[in-house]
mmCIF file of C-alpha atoms in Angstrom:
data_model
loop_
_atom_site.group_PDB
_atom_site.id
_atom_site.type_symbol
_atom_site.label_atom_id
_atom_site.label_comp_id
_atom_site.label_asym_id
_atom_site.label_seq_id
_atom_site.Cartn_x
_atom_site.Cartn_y
_atom_site.Cartn_z
ATOM 1 C CA UNK W 1 41.529 -37.977 -7.274
ATOM 2 C CA UNK W 2 44.341 -37.924 -9.821
ATOM 3 C CA UNK W 3 41.702 -37.621 -12.543
ATOM 4 C CA UNK W 4 40.950 -34.054 -11.414
ATOM 5 C CA UNK W 5 44.221 -32.872 -12.909
ATOM 6 C CA UNK W 6 43.460 -34.487 -16.274
ATOM 7 C CA UNK W 7 40.099 -32.772 -16.703
ATOM 8 C CA UNK W 8 39.975 -29.310 -18.234
ATOM 9 C CA UNK W 9 37.011 -27.357 -16.795
ATOM 10 C CA UNK W 10 37.795 -24.312 -18.937
ATOM 11 C CA UNK W 11 37.335 -26.359 -22.091
ATOM 12 C CA UNK W 12 33.916 -27.428 -20.850
ATOM 13 C CA UNK W 13 32.717 -23.857 -20.287
ATOM 14 C CA UNK W 14 31.116 -23.646 -23.719
ATOM 15 C CA UNK W 15 29.162 -26.814 -23.087
ATOM 16 C CA UNK W 16 27.954 -25.804 -19.601
ATOM 17 C CA UNK W 17 24.585 -24.166 -19.298
ATOM 18 C CA UNK W 18 22.165 -23.300 -16.512
ATOM 19 C CA UNK W 19 20.396 -26.321 -15.108
ATOM 20 C CA UNK W 20 17.633 -26.745 -12.574
ATOM 21 C CA UNK W 21 15.871 -29.885 -11.302
ATOM 22 C CA UNK W 22 13.159 -29.343 -13.936
ATOM 23 C CA UNK W 23 15.139 -28.092 -16.937
ATOM 24 C CA UNK W 24 16.757 -29.859 -19.878
ATOM 25 C CA UNK W 25 19.783 -28.808 -21.903
ATOM 26 C CA UNK W 26 21.229 -30.119 -25.147
ATOM 27 C CA UNK W 27 23.899 -32.138 -23.367
ATOM 28 C CA UNK W 28 21.958 -33.543 -20.359
ATOM 29 C CA UNK W 29 18.543 -33.978 -18.879
ATOM 30 C CA UNK W 30 17.466 -34.094 -15.240
ATOM 31 C CA UNK W 31 14.652 -36.089 -13.732
ATOM 32 C CA UNK W 32 13.432 -37.055 -10.273
ATOM 33 C CA UNK W 33 12.910 -40.657 -9.270
ATOM 34 C CA UNK W 34 11.899 -42.458 -6.109
ATOM 35 C CA UNK W 35 14.668 -44.407 -4.424
ATOM 36 C CA UNK W 36 15.172 -46.423 -1.290
ATOM 37 C CA UNK W 37 16.499 -43.335 0.540
ATOM 38 C CA UNK W 38 13.775 -41.012 -0.734
ATOM 39 C CA UNK W 39 13.590 -38.718 -3.735
ATOM 40 C CA UNK W 40 16.621 -38.761 -5.996
ATOM 41 C CA UNK W 41 17.765 -36.516 -8.830
ATOM 42 C CA UNK W 42 19.305 -38.279 -11.819
ATOM 43 C CA UNK W 43 21.312 -36.341 -14.399
ATOM 44 C CA UNK W 44 21.835 -37.964 -17.795
ATOM 45 C CA UNK W 45 24.532 -36.837 -20.248
ATOM 46 C CA UNK W 46 25.809 -38.010 -23.596
ATOM 47 C CA UNK W 47 28.871 -37.218 -25.716
ATOM 48 C CA UNK W 48 30.696 -34.161 -24.299
ATOM 49 C CA UNK W 49 28.388 -33.787 -21.319
ATOM 50 C CA UNK W 50 29.607 -37.072 -19.856
ATOM 51 C CA UNK W 51 32.961 -35.524 -18.875
ATOM 52 C CA UNK W 52 31.162 -32.738 -17.028
ATOM 53 C CA UNK W 53 29.159 -35.215 -14.941
ATOM 54 C CA UNK W 54 32.292 -37.183 -14.120
ATOM 55 C CA UNK W 55 34.050 -34.068 -12.887
ATOM 56 C CA UNK W 56 31.064 -32.979 -10.828
ATOM 57 C CA UNK W 57 30.959 -36.389 -9.172
ATOM 58 C CA UNK W 58 34.664 -36.161 -8.347
ATOM 59 C CA UNK W 59 34.287 -32.679 -6.822
ATOM 60 C CA UNK W 60 31.274 -33.715 -4.729
ATOM 61 C CA UNK W 61 33.130 -36.781 -3.511
ATOM 62 C CA UNK W 62 36.257 -34.742 -2.697
ATOM 63 C CA UNK W 63 34.590 -31.783 -0.950
ATOM 64 C CA UNK W 64 31.391 -33.206 0.537
ATOM 65 C CA UNK W 65 29.840 -31.461 3.517
ATOM 66 C CA UNK W 66 26.455 -29.932 4.163
ATOM 67 C CA UNK W 67 27.157 -26.986 1.862
ATOM 68 C CA UNK W 68 26.795 -29.121 -1.293
ATOM 69 C CA UNK W 69 24.153 -31.438 -2.672
ATOM 70 C CA UNK W 70 24.644 -35.012 -1.483
ATOM 71 C CA UNK W 71 26.344 -37.338 -3.932
ATOM 72 C CA UNK W 72 24.867 -40.856 -4.228
ATOM 73 C CA UNK W 73 26.584 -42.587 -7.177
ATOM 74 C CA UNK W 74 27.900 -42.221 -10.715
ATOM 75 C CA UNK W 75 26.733 -44.661 -13.394
ATOM 76 C CA UNK W 76 29.005 -44.706 -16.428
ATOM 77 C CA UNK W 77 27.048 -46.680 -19.080
ATOM 78 C CA UNK W 78 28.197 -47.373 -22.663
ATOM 79 C CA UNK W 79 26.064 -44.653 -24.262
ATOM 80 C CA UNK W 80 25.307 -42.349 -21.336
ATOM 81 C CA UNK W 81 26.535 -41.231 -17.926
ATOM 82 C CA UNK W 82 24.198 -40.845 -14.982
ATOM 83 C CA UNK W 83 24.905 -38.803 -11.856
ATOM 84 C CA UNK W 84 22.597 -39.665 -8.958
ATOM 85 C CA UNK W 85 22.127 -37.030 -6.244
ATOM 86 C CA UNK W 86 19.907 -36.696 -3.193
ATOM 87 C CA UNK W 87 16.974 -34.372 -3.828
ATOM 88 C CA UNK W 88 17.126 -31.273 -1.623
ATOM 89 C CA UNK W 89 13.340 -31.006 -1.477
ATOM 90 C CA UNK W 90 13.172 -27.277 -2.102
ATOM 91 C CA UNK W 91 13.237 -24.817 -4.990
ATOM 92 C CA UNK W 92 16.235 -23.028 -6.389
ATOM 93 C CA UNK W 93 17.247 -19.581 -5.210
ATOM 94 C CA UNK W 94 16.387 -18.151 -8.625
ATOM 95 C CA UNK W 95 12.767 -19.333 -8.497
ATOM 96 C CA UNK W 96 12.416 -18.149 -4.911
ATOM 97 C CA UNK W 97 13.644 -14.646 -5.770
ATOM 98 C CA UNK W 98 11.341 -14.469 -8.783
ATOM 99 C CA UNK W 99 8.293 -15.450 -6.754
ATOM 100 C CA UNK W 100 6.088 -12.367 -6.075
ATOM 101 C CA UNK W 101 4.980 -13.864 -2.759
ATOM 102 C CA UNK W 102 8.546 -13.927 -1.382
ATOM 103 C CA UNK W 103 8.991 -11.472 1.446
ATOM 104 C CA UNK W 104 12.056 -9.219 1.338
ATOM 105 C CA UNK W 105 13.259 -10.523 4.689
ATOM 106 C CA UNK W 106 13.239 -14.096 3.320
ATOM 107 C CA UNK W 107 15.030 -13.078 0.134
ATOM 108 C CA UNK W 108 17.766 -11.236 2.031
ATOM 109 C CA UNK W 109 18.131 -14.073 4.536
ATOM 110 C CA UNK W 110 18.640 -16.687 1.799
ATOM 111 C CA UNK W 111 21.086 -14.435 -0.032
ATOM 112 C CA UNK W 112 23.061 -14.024 3.192
ATOM 113 C CA UNK W 113 23.069 -17.799 3.734
ATOM 114 C CA UNK W 114 24.327 -18.249 0.176
ATOM 115 C CA UNK W 115 27.236 -15.909 0.912
ATOM 116 C CA UNK W 116 28.078 -17.860 4.065
ATOM 117 C CA UNK W 117 27.921 -21.186 2.185
ATOM 118 C CA UNK W 118 30.307 -19.907 -0.486
ATOM 119 C CA UNK W 119 32.637 -18.693 2.278
ATOM 120 C CA UNK W 120 32.705 -22.215 3.738
ATOM 121 C CA UNK W 121 33.441 -23.646 0.285
ATOM 122 C CA UNK W 122 36.392 -21.251 -0.071
ATOM 123 C CA UNK W 123 37.597 -22.176 3.427
ATOM 124 C CA UNK W 124 37.600 -25.802 2.287
ATOM 125 C CA UNK W 125 39.952 -24.791 -0.549
ATOM 126 C CA UNK W 126 37.528 -24.891 -3.490
ATOM 127 C CA UNK W 127 35.761 -22.404 -5.732
ATOM 128 C CA UNK W 128 32.466 -22.944 -7.519
ATOM 129 C CA UNK W 129 33.432 -21.450 -10.859
ATOM 130 C CA UNK W 130 29.928 -20.894 -12.279
ATOM 131 C CA UNK W 131 27.998 -19.514 -9.332
ATOM 132 C CA UNK W 132 24.493 -18.226 -9.970
ATOM 133 C CA UNK W 133 21.010 -18.341 -8.434
ATOM 134 C CA UNK W 134 20.153 -21.361 -10.624
ATOM 135 C CA UNK W 135 23.009 -23.312 -9.046
ATOM 136 C CA UNK W 136 21.862 -22.617 -5.483
ATOM 137 C CA UNK W 137 19.237 -25.009 -4.111
ATOM 138 C CA UNK W 138 17.288 -24.921 -0.862
ATOM 139 C CA UNK W 139 16.353 -27.840 1.286
ATOM 140 C CA UNK W 140 12.941 -28.454 2.757
ATOM 141 C CA UNK W 141 14.141 -26.725 5.938
ATOM 142 C CA UNK W 142 15.441 -23.721 4.015
ATOM 143 C CA UNK W 143 19.137 -24.608 4.085
ATOM 144 C CA UNK W 144 21.370 -23.681 1.164
ATOM 145 C CA UNK W 145 22.999 -26.342 -1.018
ATOM 146 C CA UNK W 146 25.336 -25.627 -3.963
ATOM 147 C CA UNK W 147 25.072 -27.705 -7.118
ATOM 148 C CA UNK W 148 26.469 -27.828 -10.680
ATOM 149 C CA UNK W 149 30.110 -27.942 -9.598
ATOM 150 C CA UNK W 150 31.513 -29.059 -12.966
ATOM 151 C CA UNK W 151 33.690 -25.943 -13.212
ATOM 152 C CA UNK W 152 34.909 -26.082 -9.598
ATOM 153 C CA UNK W 153 38.648 -25.798 -9.058
ATOM 154 C CA UNK W 154 40.997 -25.842 -6.070
ATOM 155 C CA UNK W 155 41.916 -22.334 -4.965
ATOM 156 C CA UNK W 156 45.577 -23.215 -4.498
ATOM 157 C CA UNK W 157 45.809 -24.048 -8.217
ATOM 158 C CA UNK W 158 44.402 -20.678 -9.314
ATOM 159 C CA UNK W 159 43.786 -18.111 -6.501
ATOM 160 C CA UNK W 160 41.877 -15.829 -8.861
ATOM 161 C CA UNK W 161 38.954 -18.249 -9.225
ATOM 162 C CA UNK W 162 37.653 -17.309 -5.779
ATOM 163 C CA UNK W 163 37.292 -13.716 -6.993
ATOM 164 C CA UNK W 164 34.813 -14.863 -9.639
ATOM 165 C CA UNK W 165 32.618 -16.395 -6.939
ATOM 166 C CA UNK W 166 32.697 -13.192 -4.856
ATOM 167 C CA UNK W 167 31.811 -11.081 -7.880
ATOM 168 C CA UNK W 168 28.964 -13.467 -8.709
ATOM 169 C CA UNK W 169 27.534 -13.057 -5.200
ATOM 170 C CA UNK W 170 27.477 -9.271 -5.494
ATOM 171 C CA UNK W 171 25.905 -9.585 -8.939
ATOM 172 C CA UNK W 172 23.117 -11.760 -7.495
ATOM 173 C CA UNK W 173 22.414 -9.134 -4.837
ATOM 174 C CA UNK W 174 22.400 -6.329 -7.413
ATOM 175 C CA UNK W 175 19.981 -8.261 -9.606
ATOM 176 C CA UNK W 176 17.562 -8.691 -6.696
ATOM 177 C CA UNK W 177 17.837 -4.987 -5.816
ATOM 178 C CA UNK W 178 17.052 -4.009 -9.397
ATOM 179 C CA UNK W 179 14.095 -6.395 -9.579
ATOM 180 C CA UNK W 180 12.663 -5.317 -6.220
ATOM 181 C CA UNK W 181 13.102 -1.619 -7.016
ATOM 182 C CA UNK W 182 11.331 -1.964 -10.365
ATOM 183 C CA UNK W 183 8.491 -4.322 -9.423
ATOM 184 C CA UNK W 184 8.321 -3.689 -5.696
ATOM 185 C CA UNK W 185 5.345 -1.337 -5.876
ATOM 186 C CA UNK W 186 3.331 -3.933 -7.798
ATOM 187 C CA UNK W 187 4.353 -6.798 -5.520
ATOM 188 C CA UNK W 188 5.268 -5.481 -2.079
ATOM 189 C CA UNK W 189 6.031 -1.877 -1.056
ATOM 190 C CA UNK W 190 8.388 -3.283 1.584
ATOM 191 C CA UNK W 191 10.517 -4.803 -1.188
ATOM 192 C CA UNK W 192 11.342 -1.391 -2.596
ATOM 193 C CA UNK W 193 12.231 -0.087 0.846
ATOM 194 C CA UNK W 194 14.512 -3.070 1.584
ATOM 195 C CA UNK W 195 16.097 -2.806 -1.847
ATOM 196 C CA UNK W 196 16.912 0.844 -1.164
ATOM 197 C CA UNK W 197 18.592 -0.049 2.105
ATOM 198 C CA UNK W 198 20.681 -2.767 0.456
ATOM 199 C CA UNK W 199 21.677 -0.434 -2.377
ATOM 200 C CA UNK W 200 22.862 2.233 0.075
ATOM 201 C CA UNK W 201 24.874 -0.288 2.096
ATOM 202 C CA UNK W 202 26.544 -2.042 -0.853
ATOM 203 C CA UNK W 203 27.279 0.859 -3.191
ATOM 204 C CA UNK W 204 30.747 1.418 -1.691
ATOM 205 C CA UNK W 205 31.787 -2.229 -1.700
ATOM 206 C CA UNK W 206 34.460 -3.537 -4.018
ATOM 207 C CA UNK W 207 33.578 -5.484 -7.134
ATOM 208 C CA UNK W 208 34.411 -8.747 -5.354
ATOM 209 C CA UNK W 209 33.675 -8.216 -1.643
ATOM 210 C CA UNK W 210 34.308 -10.695 1.124
ATOM 211 C CA UNK W 211 31.307 -13.092 1.343
ATOM 212 C CA UNK W 212 31.168 -12.766 5.145
ATOM 213 C CA UNK W 213 31.041 -8.958 4.955
ATOM 214 C CA UNK W 214 28.312 -9.110 2.337
ATOM 215 C CA UNK W 215 26.347 -11.604 4.449
ATOM 216 C CA UNK W 216 26.493 -9.289 7.473
ATOM 217 C CA UNK W 217 25.191 -6.367 5.421
ATOM 218 C CA UNK W 218 22.315 -8.447 4.072
ATOM 219 C CA UNK W 219 21.338 -9.693 7.524
ATOM 220 C CA UNK W 220 21.448 -6.187 8.942
ATOM 221 C CA UNK W 221 19.240 -4.914 6.127
ATOM 222 C CA UNK W 222 16.775 -7.759 6.673
ATOM 223 C CA UNK W 223 16.075 -6.619 10.238
ATOM 224 C CA UNK W 224 13.330 -4.011 10.688
ATOM 225 C CA UNK W 225 14.339 -0.495 11.541
ATOM 226 C CA UNK W 226 13.850 0.626 15.147
ATOM 227 C CA UNK W 227 14.942 3.390 17.518
ATOM 228 C CA UNK W 228 18.362 3.383 19.083
ATOM 229 C CA UNK W 229 18.719 1.346 22.279
ATOM 230 C CA UNK W 230 19.050 4.373 24.577
ATOM 231 C CA UNK W 231 16.144 6.170 22.975
ATOM 232 C CA UNK W 232 14.039 3.018 23.123
ATOM 233 C CA UNK W 233 14.893 2.538 26.817
ATOM 234 C CA UNK W 234 13.972 6.138 27.626
ATOM 235 C CA UNK W 235 10.687 5.898 25.748
ATOM 236 C CA UNK W 236 9.861 2.621 27.501
ATOM 237 C CA UNK W 237 10.613 4.141 30.920
ATOM 238 C CA UNK W 238 8.415 7.163 30.244
ATOM 239 C CA UNK W 239 5.597 4.951 28.988
ATOM 240 C CA UNK W 240 5.852 2.702 32.052
ATOM 241 C CA UNK W 241 5.759 5.689 34.414
ATOM 242 C CA UNK W 242 2.737 7.139 32.607
ATOM 243 C CA UNK W 243 0.877 3.854 32.787
ATOM 244 C CA UNK W 244 1.715 3.480 36.473
ATOM 245 C CA UNK W 245 0.413 6.937 37.331
ATOM 246 C CA UNK W 246 -2.757 6.328 35.341
ATOM 247 C CA UNK W 247 -3.417 3.007 37.090
ATOM 248 C CA UNK W 248 -2.800 4.594 40.490
ATOM 249 C CA UNK W 249 -5.280 7.368 39.743
ATOM 250 C CA UNK W 250 -7.891 4.884 38.551
ATOM 251 C CA UNK W 251 -7.550 2.392 41.391
ATOM 252 C CA UNK W 252 -7.467 4.984 44.155
ATOM 253 C CA UNK W 253 -11.062 5.438 45.558
ATOM 254 C CA UNK W 254 -12.265 8.914 46.620
ATOM 255 C CA UNK W 255 -12.384 9.547 50.410
ATOM 256 C CA UNK W 256 -15.716 9.252 52.188
ATOM 257 C CA UNK W 257 -17.449 12.089 54.007
ATOM 258 C CA UNK W 258 -16.334 10.739 57.382
ATOM 259 C CA UNK W 259 -12.709 10.584 56.216
ATOM 260 C CA UNK W 260 -12.924 14.115 54.864
ATOM 261 C CA UNK W 261 -14.353 15.366 58.187
ATOM 262 C CA UNK W 262 -11.613 13.584 60.155
ATOM 263 C CA UNK W 263 -8.948 15.039 57.881
ATOM 264 C CA UNK W 264 -10.422 18.521 58.229
ATOM 265 C CA UNK W 265 -10.440 18.277 62.046
ATOM 266 C CA UNK W 266 -6.885 16.994 62.062
ATOM 267 C CA UNK W 267 -5.615 19.775 59.851
ATOM 268 C CA UNK W 268 -7.609 22.683 61.410
ATOM 269 C CA UNK W 269 -5.635 24.603 64.049
ATOM 270 C CA UNK W 270 -7.710 25.413 67.160
ATOM 271 C CA UNK W 271 -8.232 29.131 67.796
ATOM 272 C CA UNK W 272 -6.474 30.504 70.898
ATOM 273 C CA UNK W 273 -8.281 33.176 72.964
ATOM 274 C CA UNK W 274 -6.467 35.623 75.057
ATOM 275 C CA UNK W 275 -8.004 36.450 78.472
ATOM 276 C CA UNK W 276 -9.388 39.955 78.596
ATOM 277 C CA UNK W 277 -7.214 42.265 80.653
ATOM 278 C CA UNK W 278 -9.229 43.581 83.541
ATOM 279 C CA UNK W 279 -8.136 46.705 85.218
ATOM 280 C CA UNK W 280 -6.868 46.231 88.723
ATOM 281 C CA UNK W 281 -9.057 47.718 91.362
ATOM 282 C CA UNK W 282 -8.107 48.843 94.783
ATOM 283 C CA UNK W 283 -10.421 49.409 97.651
ATOM 284 C CA UNK W 284 -9.964 52.744 99.238
ATOM 285 C CA UNK W 285 -9.940 52.480 102.994
ATOM 286 C CA UNK W 286 -12.821 54.135 104.695
ATOM 287 C CA UNK W 287 -11.801 57.138 106.660
ATOM 288 C CA UNK W 288 -13.539 58.449 109.739
ATOM 289 C CA UNK W 289 -15.104 61.528 108.126
ATOM 290 C CA UNK W 290 -16.500 59.402 105.292
ATOM 291 C CA UNK W 291 -17.908 56.863 107.670
ATOM 292 C CA UNK W 292 -19.599 59.617 109.579
ATOM 293 C CA UNK W 293 -21.020 60.965 106.315
ATOM 294 C CA UNK W 294 -22.974 57.777 105.947
ATOM 295 C CA UNK W 295 -21.009 55.887 103.197
ATOM 296 C CA UNK W 296 -21.852 52.236 103.633
ATOM 297 C CA UNK W 297 -19.476 50.637 101.048
ATOM 298 C CA UNK W 298 -16.094 51.593 99.747
ATOM 299 C CA UNK W 299 -15.907 52.862 96.151
ATOM 300 C CA UNK W 300 -13.421 50.934 93.994
ATOM 301 C CA UNK W 301 -10.811 53.073 92.381
ATOM 302 C CA UNK W 302 -8.780 52.228 89.285
ATOM 303 C CA UNK W 303 -5.128 52.526 89.899
ATOM 304 C CA UNK W 304 -3.419 54.101 86.925
ATOM 305 C CA UNK W 305 0.048 52.905 86.010
ATOM 306 C CA UNK W 306 2.792 55.003 87.400
ATOM 307 C CA UNK W 307 4.016 57.712 85.084
ATOM 308 C CA UNK W 308 7.441 59.128 84.855
ATOM 309 C CA UNK W 309 5.952 62.610 84.642
ATOM 310 C CA UNK W 310 3.846 62.253 87.800
ATOM 311 C CA UNK W 311 4.508 65.114 90.194
ATOM 312 C CA UNK W 312 6.180 64.405 93.453
ATOM 313 C CA UNK W 313 4.180 64.598 96.683
ATOM 314 C CA UNK W 314 6.033 67.780 97.586
ATOM 315 C CA UNK W 315 5.039 69.506 94.374
ATOM 316 C CA UNK W 316 1.391 68.561 94.758
ATOM 317 C CA UNK W 317 1.166 69.611 98.395
ATOM 318 C CA UNK W 318 -1.033 72.479 99.277
ATOM 319 C CA UNK W 319 0.973 75.580 100.177
ATOM 320 C CA UNK W 320 -0.984 75.917 103.317
ATOM 321 C CA UNK W 321 -0.467 72.302 104.303
ATOM 322 C CA UNK W 322 2.373 71.266 106.506
ATOM 323 C CA UNK W 323 5.497 70.456 104.562
ATOM 324 C CA UNK W 324 7.391 68.507 107.053
ATOM 325 C CA UNK W 325 8.224 64.919 106.554
ATOM 326 C CA UNK W 326 5.699 63.676 109.020
ATOM 327 C CA UNK W 327 2.892 65.380 107.169
ATOM 328 C CA UNK W 328 4.080 64.067 103.829
ATOM 329 C CA UNK W 329 4.269 60.604 105.232
ATOM 330 C CA UNK W 330 0.607 60.829 106.217
ATOM 331 C CA UNK W 331 -0.429 62.104 102.781
ATOM 332 C CA UNK W 332 -2.563 59.767 100.755
ATOM 333 C CA UNK W 333 -3.687 60.038 97.119
ATOM 334 C CA UNK W 334 -7.393 60.121 97.726
ATOM 335 C CA UNK W 335 -8.838 61.361 94.452
ATOM 336 C CA UNK W 336 -6.501 59.439 92.099
ATOM 337 C CA UNK W 337 -4.969 62.468 90.421
ATOM 338 C CA UNK W 338 -1.453 61.431 91.203
ATOM 339 C CA UNK W 339 -1.033 63.916 94.070
ATOM 340 C CA UNK W 340 -1.138 62.943 97.708
ATOM 341 C CA UNK W 341 -3.504 64.785 99.978
ATOM 342 C CA UNK W 342 -2.912 65.160 103.646
ATOM 343 C CA UNK W 343 -5.665 63.493 105.533
#
């Protein structure tokens, strides 16, 4: 690892160019071959490009991990240098973002995973140096792998190099937003909508935001919009109650005629009849003169209720009749006028 200090990645910047598993440059070419462990990627370089491959091999061997392409071996031949890597099995992030069939949720998810992978690289103490969508590969399972690490440097040597990676991540997101906003109507209307959401959420970020913060924003924008939890719970409760009432009304059978008759009898209050008040009758005793007159049956008389204004027996007595107490005691109300007559 002492050779890392002798290499000058800044001096190689003019010689470095974008490279993909199917592209050639003037200082190297890349081809796929079948190996014992599966598909391999072999990079060939001559002249000045040989130093770049040596440095990339040293960085891959020093950092390692699942965030980078897997290093197999370095072949340093007399006229050429070969760097053998394990093939990731997937396309690059650049080709995936350019594909019209890519859904916006997939594009935002892979961009967020790229931010998280760069954050892990920084946590390991290294910066990429030349980060771009062409230098981000995807595995067959959709996992992100970083490649082309010829310009990588330890962060403790130059802390400002990590800022370049963060700025490159935001630039990749802005490029996708611009592409989706311009061509979204021709490809997918949802792409324009997602691009608008990302633009609103990232417009206040710094020029070199934290990769974890940017990843959270991208993942939040990749989720579909929905109502707030409380509103959604209230709507679900109302819908459930409505469905329950509807099912109860449908499943409940109408009552039969016998049940309706029973219910009517149970709820009808029986009518109460008052007994008719019959006037009280008294039988007038038969006197001797009346019996001699030939009356065979007594005549019932209706007794009127006593009145407060009824005259006293003394007032109703005939002036010619005896007025002593014995005579008054023998007086009887014969004709029912309220006055006693002496019999």
